[in-house]
PDB file of C-alpha atoms and ligand atoms in Angstrom:
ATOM      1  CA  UNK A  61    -122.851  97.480  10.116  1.00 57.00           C
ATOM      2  CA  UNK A  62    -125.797  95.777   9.801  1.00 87.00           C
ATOM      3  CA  UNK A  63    -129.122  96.963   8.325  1.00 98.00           C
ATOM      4  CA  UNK A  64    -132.506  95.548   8.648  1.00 98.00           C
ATOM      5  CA  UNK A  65    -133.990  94.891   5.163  1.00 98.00           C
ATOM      6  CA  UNK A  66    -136.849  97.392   4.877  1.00 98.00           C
ATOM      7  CA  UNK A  67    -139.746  96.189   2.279  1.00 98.00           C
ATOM      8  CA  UNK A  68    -142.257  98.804   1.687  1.00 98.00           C
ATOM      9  CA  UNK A  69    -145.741  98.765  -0.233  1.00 98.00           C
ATOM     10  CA  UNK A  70    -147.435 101.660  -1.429  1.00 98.00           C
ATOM     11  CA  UNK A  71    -150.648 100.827  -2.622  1.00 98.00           C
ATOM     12  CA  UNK A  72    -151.012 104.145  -3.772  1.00 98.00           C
ATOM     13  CA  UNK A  73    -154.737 105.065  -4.480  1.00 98.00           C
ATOM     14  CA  UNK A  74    -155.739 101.407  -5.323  1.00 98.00           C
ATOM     15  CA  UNK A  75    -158.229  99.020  -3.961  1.00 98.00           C
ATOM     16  CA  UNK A  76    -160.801  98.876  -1.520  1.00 98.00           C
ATOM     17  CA  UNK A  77    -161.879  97.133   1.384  1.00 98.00           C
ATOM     18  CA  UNK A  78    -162.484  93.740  -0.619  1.00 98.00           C
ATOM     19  CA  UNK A  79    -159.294  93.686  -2.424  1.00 98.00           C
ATOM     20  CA  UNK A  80    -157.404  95.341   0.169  1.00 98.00           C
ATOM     21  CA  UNK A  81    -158.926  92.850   2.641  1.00 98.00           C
ATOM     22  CA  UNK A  82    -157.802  89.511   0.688  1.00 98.00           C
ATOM     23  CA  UNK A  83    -154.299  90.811   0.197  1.00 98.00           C
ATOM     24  CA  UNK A  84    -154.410  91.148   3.767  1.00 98.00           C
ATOM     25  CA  UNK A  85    -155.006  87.754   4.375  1.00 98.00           C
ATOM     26  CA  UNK A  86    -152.593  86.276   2.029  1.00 98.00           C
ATOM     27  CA  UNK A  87    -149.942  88.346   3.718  1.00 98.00           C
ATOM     28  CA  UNK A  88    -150.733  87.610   7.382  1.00 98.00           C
ATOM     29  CA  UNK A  89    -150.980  84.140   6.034  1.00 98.00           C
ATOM     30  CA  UNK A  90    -147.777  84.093   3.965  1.00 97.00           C
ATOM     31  CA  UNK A  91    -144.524  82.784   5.126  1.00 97.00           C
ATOM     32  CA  UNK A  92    -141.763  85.826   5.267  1.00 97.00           C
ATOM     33  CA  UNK A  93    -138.128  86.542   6.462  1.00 96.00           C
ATOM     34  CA  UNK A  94    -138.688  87.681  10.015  1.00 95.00           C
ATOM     35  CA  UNK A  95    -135.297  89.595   9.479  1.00 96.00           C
ATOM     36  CA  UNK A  96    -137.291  91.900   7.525  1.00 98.00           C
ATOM     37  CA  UNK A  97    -139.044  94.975   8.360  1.00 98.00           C
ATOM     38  CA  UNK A  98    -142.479  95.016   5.944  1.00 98.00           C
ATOM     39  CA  UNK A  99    -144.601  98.440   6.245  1.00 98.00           C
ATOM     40  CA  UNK A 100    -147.507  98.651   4.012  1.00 98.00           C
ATOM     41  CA  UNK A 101    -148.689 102.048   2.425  1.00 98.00           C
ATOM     42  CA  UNK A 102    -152.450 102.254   2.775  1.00 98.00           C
ATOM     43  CA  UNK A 103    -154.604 104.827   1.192  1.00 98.00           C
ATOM     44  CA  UNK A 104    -155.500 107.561   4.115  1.00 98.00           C
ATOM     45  CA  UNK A 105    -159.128 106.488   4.516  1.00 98.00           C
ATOM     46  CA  UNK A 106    -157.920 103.441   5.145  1.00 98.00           C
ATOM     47  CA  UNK A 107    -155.189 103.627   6.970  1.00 98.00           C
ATOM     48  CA  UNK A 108    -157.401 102.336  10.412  1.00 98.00           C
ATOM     49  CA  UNK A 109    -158.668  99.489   8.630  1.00 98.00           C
ATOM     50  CA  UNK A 110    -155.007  98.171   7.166  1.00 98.00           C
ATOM     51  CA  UNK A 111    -153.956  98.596  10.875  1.00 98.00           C
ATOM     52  CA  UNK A 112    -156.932  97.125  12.252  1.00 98.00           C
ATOM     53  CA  UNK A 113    -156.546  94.000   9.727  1.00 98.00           C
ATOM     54  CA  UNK A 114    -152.522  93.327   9.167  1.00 98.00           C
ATOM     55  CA  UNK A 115    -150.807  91.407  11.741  1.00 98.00           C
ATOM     56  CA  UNK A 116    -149.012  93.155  13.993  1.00 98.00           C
ATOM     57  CA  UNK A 117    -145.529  91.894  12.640  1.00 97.00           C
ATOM     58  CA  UNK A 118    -146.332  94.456   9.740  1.00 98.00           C
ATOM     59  CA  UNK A 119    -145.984  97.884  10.302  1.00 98.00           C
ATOM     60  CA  UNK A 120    -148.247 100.599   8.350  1.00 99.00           C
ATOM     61  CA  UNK A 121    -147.525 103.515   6.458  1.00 99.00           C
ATOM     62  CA  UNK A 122    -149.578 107.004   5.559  1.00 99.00           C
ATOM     63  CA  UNK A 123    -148.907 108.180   1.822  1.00 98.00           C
ATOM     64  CA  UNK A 124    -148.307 111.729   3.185  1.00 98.00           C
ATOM     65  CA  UNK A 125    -149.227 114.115   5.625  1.00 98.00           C
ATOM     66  CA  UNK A 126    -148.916 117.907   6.380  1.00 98.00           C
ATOM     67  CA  UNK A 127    -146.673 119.584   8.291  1.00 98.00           C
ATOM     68  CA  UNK A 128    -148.497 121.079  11.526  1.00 98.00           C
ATOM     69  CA  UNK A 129    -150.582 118.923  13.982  1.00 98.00           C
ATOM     70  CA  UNK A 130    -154.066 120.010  13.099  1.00 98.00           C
ATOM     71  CA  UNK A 131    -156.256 123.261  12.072  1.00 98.00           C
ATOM     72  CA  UNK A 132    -157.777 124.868   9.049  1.00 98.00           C
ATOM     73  CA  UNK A 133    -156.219 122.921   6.427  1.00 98.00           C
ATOM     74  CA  UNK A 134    -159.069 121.008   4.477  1.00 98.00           C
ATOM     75  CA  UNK A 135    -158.379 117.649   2.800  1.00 98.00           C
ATOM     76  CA  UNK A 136    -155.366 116.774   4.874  1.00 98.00           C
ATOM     77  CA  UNK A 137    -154.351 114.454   7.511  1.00 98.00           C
ATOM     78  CA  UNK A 138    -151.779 114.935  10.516  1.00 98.00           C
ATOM     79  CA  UNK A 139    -149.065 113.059  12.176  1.00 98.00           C
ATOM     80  CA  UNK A 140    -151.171 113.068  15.358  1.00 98.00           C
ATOM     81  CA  UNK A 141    -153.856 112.009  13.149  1.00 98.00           C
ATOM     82  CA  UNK A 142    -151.921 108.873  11.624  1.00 98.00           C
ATOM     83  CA  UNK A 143    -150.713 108.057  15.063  1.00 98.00           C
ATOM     84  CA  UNK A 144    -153.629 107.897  16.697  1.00 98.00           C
ATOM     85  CA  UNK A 145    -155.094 105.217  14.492  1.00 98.00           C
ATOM     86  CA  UNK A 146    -151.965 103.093  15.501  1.00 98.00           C
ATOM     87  CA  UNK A 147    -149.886 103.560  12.586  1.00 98.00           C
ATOM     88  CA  UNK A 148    -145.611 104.506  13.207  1.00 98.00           C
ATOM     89  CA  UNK A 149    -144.665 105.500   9.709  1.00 99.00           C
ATOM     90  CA  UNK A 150    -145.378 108.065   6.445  1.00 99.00           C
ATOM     91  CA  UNK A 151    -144.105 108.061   2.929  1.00 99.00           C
ATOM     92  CA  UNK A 152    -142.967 111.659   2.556  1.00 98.00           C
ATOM     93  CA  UNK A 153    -141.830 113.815  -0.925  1.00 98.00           C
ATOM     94  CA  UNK A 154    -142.649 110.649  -3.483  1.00 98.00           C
ATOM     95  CA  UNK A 155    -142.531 111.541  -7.056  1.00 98.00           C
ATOM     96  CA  UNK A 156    -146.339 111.813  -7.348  1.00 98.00           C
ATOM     97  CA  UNK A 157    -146.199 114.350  -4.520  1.00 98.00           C
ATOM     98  CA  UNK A 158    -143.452 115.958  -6.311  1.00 98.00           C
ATOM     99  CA  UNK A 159    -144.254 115.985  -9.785  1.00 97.00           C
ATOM    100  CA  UNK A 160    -148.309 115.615  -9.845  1.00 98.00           C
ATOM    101  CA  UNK A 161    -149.012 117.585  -6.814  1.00 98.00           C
ATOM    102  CA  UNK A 162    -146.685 119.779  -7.281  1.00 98.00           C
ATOM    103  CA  UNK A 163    -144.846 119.682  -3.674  1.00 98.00           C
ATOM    104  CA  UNK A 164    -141.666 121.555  -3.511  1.00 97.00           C
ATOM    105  CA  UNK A 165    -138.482 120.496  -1.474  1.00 96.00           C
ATOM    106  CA  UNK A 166    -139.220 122.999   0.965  1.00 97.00           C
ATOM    107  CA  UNK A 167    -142.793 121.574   1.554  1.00 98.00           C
ATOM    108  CA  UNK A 168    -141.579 118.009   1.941  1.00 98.00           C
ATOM    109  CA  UNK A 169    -138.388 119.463   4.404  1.00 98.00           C
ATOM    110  CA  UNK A 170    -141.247 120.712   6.886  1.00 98.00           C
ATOM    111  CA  UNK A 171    -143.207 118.025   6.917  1.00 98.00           C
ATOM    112  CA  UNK A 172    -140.619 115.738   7.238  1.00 98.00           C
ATOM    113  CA  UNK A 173    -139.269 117.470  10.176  1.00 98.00           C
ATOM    114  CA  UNK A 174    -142.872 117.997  11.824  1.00 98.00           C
ATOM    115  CA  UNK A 175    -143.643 114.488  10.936  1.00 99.00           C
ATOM    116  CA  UNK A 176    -140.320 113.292  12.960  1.00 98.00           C
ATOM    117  CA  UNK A 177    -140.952 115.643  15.546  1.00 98.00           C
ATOM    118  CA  UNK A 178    -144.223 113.746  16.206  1.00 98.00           C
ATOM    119  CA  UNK A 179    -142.635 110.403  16.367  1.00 98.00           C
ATOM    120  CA  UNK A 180    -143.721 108.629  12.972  1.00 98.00           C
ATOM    121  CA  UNK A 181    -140.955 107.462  10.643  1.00 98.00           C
ATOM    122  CA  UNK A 182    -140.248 108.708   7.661  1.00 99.00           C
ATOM    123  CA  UNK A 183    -139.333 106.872   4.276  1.00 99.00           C
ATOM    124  CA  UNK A 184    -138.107 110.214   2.359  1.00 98.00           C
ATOM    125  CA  UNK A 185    -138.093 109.803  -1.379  1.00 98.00           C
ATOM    126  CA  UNK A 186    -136.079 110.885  -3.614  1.00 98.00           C
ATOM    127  CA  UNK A 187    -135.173 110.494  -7.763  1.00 98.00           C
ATOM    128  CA  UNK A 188    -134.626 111.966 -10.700  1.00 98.00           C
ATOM    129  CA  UNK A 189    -136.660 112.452 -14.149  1.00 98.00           C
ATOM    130  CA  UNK A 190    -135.465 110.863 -17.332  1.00 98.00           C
ATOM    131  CA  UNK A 191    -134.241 113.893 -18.766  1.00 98.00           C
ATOM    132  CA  UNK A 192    -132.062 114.365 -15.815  1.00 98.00           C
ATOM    133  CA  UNK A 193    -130.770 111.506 -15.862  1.00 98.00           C
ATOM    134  CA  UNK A 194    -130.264 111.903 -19.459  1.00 98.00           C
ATOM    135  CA  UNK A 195    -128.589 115.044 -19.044  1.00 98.00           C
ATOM    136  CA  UNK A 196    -125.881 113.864 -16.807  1.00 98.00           C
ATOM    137  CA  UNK A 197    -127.343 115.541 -13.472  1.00 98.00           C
ATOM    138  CA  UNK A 198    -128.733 112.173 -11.434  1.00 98.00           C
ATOM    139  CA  UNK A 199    -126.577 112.967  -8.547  1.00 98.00           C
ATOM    140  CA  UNK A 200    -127.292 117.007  -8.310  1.00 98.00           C
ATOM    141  CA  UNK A 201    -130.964 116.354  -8.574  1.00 98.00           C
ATOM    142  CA  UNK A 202    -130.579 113.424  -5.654  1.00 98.00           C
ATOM    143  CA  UNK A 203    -128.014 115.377  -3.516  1.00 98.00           C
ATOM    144  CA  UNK A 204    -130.009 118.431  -3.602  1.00 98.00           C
ATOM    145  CA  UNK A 205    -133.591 116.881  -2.483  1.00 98.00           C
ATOM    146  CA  UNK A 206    -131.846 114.579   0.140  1.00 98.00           C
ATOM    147  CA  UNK A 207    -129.702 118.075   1.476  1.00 98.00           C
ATOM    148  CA  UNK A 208    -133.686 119.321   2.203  1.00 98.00           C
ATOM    149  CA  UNK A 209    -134.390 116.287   3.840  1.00 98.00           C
ATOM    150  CA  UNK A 210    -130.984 116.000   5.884  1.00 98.00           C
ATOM    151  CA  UNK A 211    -131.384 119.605   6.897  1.00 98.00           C
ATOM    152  CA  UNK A 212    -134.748 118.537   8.354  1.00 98.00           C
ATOM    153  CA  UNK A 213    -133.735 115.443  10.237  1.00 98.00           C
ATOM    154  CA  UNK A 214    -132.323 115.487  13.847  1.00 97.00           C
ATOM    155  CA  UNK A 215    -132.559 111.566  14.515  1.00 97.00           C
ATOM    156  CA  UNK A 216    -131.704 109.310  11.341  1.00 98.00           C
ATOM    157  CA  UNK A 217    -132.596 106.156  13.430  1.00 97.00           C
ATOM    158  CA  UNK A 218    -136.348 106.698  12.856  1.00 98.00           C
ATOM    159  CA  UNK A 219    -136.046 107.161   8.577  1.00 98.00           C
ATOM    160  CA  UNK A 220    -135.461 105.060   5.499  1.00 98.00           C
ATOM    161  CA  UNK A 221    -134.096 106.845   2.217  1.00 98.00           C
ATOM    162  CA  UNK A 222    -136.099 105.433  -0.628  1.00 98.00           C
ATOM    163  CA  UNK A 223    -134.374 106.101  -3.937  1.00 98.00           C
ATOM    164  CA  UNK A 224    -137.196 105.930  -7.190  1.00 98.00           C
ATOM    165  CA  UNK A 225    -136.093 107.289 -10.076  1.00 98.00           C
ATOM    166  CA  UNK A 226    -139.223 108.717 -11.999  1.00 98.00           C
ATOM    167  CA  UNK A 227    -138.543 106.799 -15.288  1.00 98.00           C
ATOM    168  CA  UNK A 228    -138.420 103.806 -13.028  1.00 98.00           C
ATOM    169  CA  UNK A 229    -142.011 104.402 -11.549  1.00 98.00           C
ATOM    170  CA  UNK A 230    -144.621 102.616 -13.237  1.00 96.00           C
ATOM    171  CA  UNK A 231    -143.306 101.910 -16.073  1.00 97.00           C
ATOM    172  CA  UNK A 232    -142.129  97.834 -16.171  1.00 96.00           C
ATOM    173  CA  UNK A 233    -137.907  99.918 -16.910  1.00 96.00           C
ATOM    174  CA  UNK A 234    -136.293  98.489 -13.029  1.00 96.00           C
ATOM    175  CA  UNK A 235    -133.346 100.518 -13.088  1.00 97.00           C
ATOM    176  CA  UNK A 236    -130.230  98.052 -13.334  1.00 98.00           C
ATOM    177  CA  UNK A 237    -128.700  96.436 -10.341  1.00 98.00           C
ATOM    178  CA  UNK A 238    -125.753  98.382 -11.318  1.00 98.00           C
ATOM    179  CA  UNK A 239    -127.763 101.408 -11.993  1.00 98.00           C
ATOM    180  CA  UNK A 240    -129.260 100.867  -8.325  1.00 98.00           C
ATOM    181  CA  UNK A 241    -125.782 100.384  -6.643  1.00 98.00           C
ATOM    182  CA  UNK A 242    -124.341 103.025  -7.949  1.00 98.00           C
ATOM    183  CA  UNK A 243    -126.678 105.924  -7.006  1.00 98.00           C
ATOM    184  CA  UNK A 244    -127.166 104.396  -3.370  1.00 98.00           C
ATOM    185  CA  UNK A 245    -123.322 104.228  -2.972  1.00 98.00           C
ATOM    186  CA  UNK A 246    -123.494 108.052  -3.325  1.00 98.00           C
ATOM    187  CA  UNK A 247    -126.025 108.703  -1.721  1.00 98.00           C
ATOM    188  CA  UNK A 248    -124.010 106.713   1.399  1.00 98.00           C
ATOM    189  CA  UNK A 249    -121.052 108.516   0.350  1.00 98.00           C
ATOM    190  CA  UNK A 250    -122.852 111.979   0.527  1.00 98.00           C
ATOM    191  CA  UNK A 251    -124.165 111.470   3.763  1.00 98.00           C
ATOM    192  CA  UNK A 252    -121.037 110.162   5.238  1.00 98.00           C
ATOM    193  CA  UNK A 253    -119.721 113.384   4.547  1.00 98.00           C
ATOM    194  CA  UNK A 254    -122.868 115.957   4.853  1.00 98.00           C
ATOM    195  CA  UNK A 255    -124.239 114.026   7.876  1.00 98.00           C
ATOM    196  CA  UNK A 256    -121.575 111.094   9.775  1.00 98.00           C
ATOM    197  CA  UNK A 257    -119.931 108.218   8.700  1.00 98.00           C
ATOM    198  CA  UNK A 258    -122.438 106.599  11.865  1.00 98.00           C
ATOM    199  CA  UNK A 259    -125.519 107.485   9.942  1.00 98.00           C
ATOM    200  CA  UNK A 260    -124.167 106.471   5.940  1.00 98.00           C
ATOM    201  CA  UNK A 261    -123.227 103.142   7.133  1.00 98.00           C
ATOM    202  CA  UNK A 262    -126.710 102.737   9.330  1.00 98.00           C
ATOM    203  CA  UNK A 263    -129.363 104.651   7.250  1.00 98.00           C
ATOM    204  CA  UNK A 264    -131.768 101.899   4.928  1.00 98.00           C
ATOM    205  CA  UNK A 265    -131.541 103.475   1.686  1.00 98.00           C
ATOM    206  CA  UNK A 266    -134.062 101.444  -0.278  1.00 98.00           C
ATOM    207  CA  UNK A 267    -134.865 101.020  -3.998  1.00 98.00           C
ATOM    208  CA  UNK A 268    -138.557 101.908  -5.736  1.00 98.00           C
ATOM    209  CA  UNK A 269    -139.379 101.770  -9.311  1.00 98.00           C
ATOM    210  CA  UNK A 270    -141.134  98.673 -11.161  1.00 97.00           C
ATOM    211  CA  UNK A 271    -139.655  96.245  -8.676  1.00 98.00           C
ATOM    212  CA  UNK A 272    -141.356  92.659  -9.113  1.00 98.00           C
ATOM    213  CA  UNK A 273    -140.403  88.848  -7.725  1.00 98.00           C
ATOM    214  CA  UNK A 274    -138.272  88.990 -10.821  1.00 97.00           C
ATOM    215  CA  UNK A 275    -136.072  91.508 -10.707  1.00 97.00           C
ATOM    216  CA  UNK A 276    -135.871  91.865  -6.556  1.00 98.00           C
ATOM    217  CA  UNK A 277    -133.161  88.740  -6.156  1.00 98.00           C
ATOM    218  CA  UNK A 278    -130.386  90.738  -7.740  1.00 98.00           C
ATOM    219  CA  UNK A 279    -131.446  93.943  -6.919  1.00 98.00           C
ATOM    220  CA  UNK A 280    -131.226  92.823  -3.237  1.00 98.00           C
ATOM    221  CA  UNK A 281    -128.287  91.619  -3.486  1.00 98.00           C
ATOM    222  CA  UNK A 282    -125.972  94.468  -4.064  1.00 98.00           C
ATOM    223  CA  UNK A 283    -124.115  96.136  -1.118  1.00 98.00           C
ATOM    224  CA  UNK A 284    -126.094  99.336  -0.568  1.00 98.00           C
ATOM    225  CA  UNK A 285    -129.506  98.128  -1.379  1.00 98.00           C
ATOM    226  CA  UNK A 286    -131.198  97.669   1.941  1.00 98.00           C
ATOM    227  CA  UNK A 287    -134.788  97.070   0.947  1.00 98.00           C
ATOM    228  CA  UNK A 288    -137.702  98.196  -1.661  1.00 98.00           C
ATOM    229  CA  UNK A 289    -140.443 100.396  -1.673  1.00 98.00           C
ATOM    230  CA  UNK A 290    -143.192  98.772  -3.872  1.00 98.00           C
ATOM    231  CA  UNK A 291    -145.783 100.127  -5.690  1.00 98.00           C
ATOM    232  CA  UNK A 292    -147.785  97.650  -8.632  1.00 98.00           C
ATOM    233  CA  UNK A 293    -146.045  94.658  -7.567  1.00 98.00           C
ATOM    234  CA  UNK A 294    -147.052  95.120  -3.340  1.00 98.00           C
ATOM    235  CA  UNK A 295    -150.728  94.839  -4.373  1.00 98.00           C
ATOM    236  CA  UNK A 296    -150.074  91.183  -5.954  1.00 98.00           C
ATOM    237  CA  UNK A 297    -149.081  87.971  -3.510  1.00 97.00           C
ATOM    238  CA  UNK A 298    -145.755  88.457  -5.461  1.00 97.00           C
ATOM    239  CA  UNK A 299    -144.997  90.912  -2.412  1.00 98.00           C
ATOM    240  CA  UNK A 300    -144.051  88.126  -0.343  1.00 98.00           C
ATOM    241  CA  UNK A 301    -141.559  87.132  -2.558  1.00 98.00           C
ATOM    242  CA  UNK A 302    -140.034  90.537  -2.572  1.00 98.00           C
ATOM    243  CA  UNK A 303    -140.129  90.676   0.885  1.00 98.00           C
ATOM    244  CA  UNK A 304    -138.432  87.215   0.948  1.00 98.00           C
ATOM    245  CA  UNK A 305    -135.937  88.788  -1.537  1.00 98.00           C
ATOM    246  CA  UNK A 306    -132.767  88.308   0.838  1.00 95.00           C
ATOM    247  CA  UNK A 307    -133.623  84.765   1.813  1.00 87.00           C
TER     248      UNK A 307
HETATM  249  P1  13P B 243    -144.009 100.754  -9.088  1.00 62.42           P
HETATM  250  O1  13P B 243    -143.418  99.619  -8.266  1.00 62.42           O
HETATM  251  O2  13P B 243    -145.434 100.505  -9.457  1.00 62.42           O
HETATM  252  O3  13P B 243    -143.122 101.142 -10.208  1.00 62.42           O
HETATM  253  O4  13P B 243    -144.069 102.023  -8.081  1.00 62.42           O
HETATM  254  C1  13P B 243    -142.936 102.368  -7.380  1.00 62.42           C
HETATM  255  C2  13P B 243    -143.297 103.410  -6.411  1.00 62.42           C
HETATM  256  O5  13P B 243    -143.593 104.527  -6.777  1.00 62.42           O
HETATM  257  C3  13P B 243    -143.288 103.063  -4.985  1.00 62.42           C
HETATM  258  O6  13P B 243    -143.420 104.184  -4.186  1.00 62.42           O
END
């Protein structure tokens, strides 16, 4: 049972080609884990220019995507489109999508499946708000929005689970180690018995929300924390060190 550490970046809508550029170059030049898999979220317009630039060790992600190949559908970008400029993975139903945009779980389920279909990994996200948590209802609110992924997923092998609880986002609050661990132990637990006990003990399910080189160590090291997705903190060198958070 052994999983990969997966570090993701999502630069969100940050930077441009000079700052994007330099923290190129300070990652192909940095020393990381070669045990870990590193894909780097790059704003859609430049999505060909991250791939053209990172090393190849590095793989690249799209922020999002819709759910059909191409047509009448201004302002959005494809699968076949994110492919085609060389890059293997999108970040699908993140809490910006969610709660800014206004994408519903049924949205994200197609385009998850569409974006599967057409060979790009997925890292699905899922969390819940503050109140929710507040009120008790973490695990409905995370069962229910991975159920629309699950239901949307043939082959597991090609998708990460990143849990980011909203309060977490942004915000400098890392959710505990504890508080970490104990959603993505249900989260395993739920899928070993909506999914298989092969996929719970082989899926990454990954850990987003105001992750820095000071609070990765621990967070890495509990049991079903297999990896980060990054958002402030994989725009800074610091990224290396999360990436390096297992060695
Ligand atoms: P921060 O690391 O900036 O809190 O963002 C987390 C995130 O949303 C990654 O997708």
């Amino acid at each position: 049972m052994s999983r990969k550490f997966f570090v993701g970046g999502n630069w969100k809508m940050n930077g441009d080609k000079k700052s994007l550029g330099d923290l190129i170059q300070t990652m192909n030049a940095g020393k990381v884990d070669a045990n870990v898999e590193v894909v780097c979220g790059a704003p859609s317009i430049y999505l060909d220019f991250a791939r053209s630039k990172l090393d190849q060790k590095f793989g690249v992600a799209a922020q999002n995507c819709y759910k059909v190949p191409k047509g009448a559908f201004t302002g959005e970008i494809s699968p076949a489109m994110i492919k085609d400029c060389g890059v293997n993975w999108v970040i699908l139903g993140h809490s910006e999508r969610r709660h800014v945009f206004g994408e519903s779980d049924e949205l994200i389920g197609q385009k998850t499946a569409h974006a599967l279909e057409s060979g790009l990994g997925v890292i699905a996200c899922i969390g819940e708000k503050l109140d929710e948590r507040e009120g008790g209802i973490t695990e409905k609110v995370v069962f229910a929005q991975t159920k629309v992924i699950a239901d949307n997923v043939k082959d597991w092998s090609k998708v990460v689970l990143a849990y980011e609880p909203v309060w977490a986002i942004g915000t400098g609050k890392t959710a505990s180690p504890q508080q970490a661990q104990e959603v993505h132990e249900k989260l395993r637990e739920w899928l070993k018995v909506n999914v298989s006990e092969a996929v719970a003990n082989s899926v990454r399910i990954i850990y987003g929300g105001s992750v820095t080189g000071g609070t990765c160590k621990e967070l890495a090291s509990q049991k079903d924390v297999d990896g980060f997705l990054v958002g402030g903190a994989s725009l800074k060198p610091e990224f290396i060190d999360i990436i390096n958070a297992k060695a």
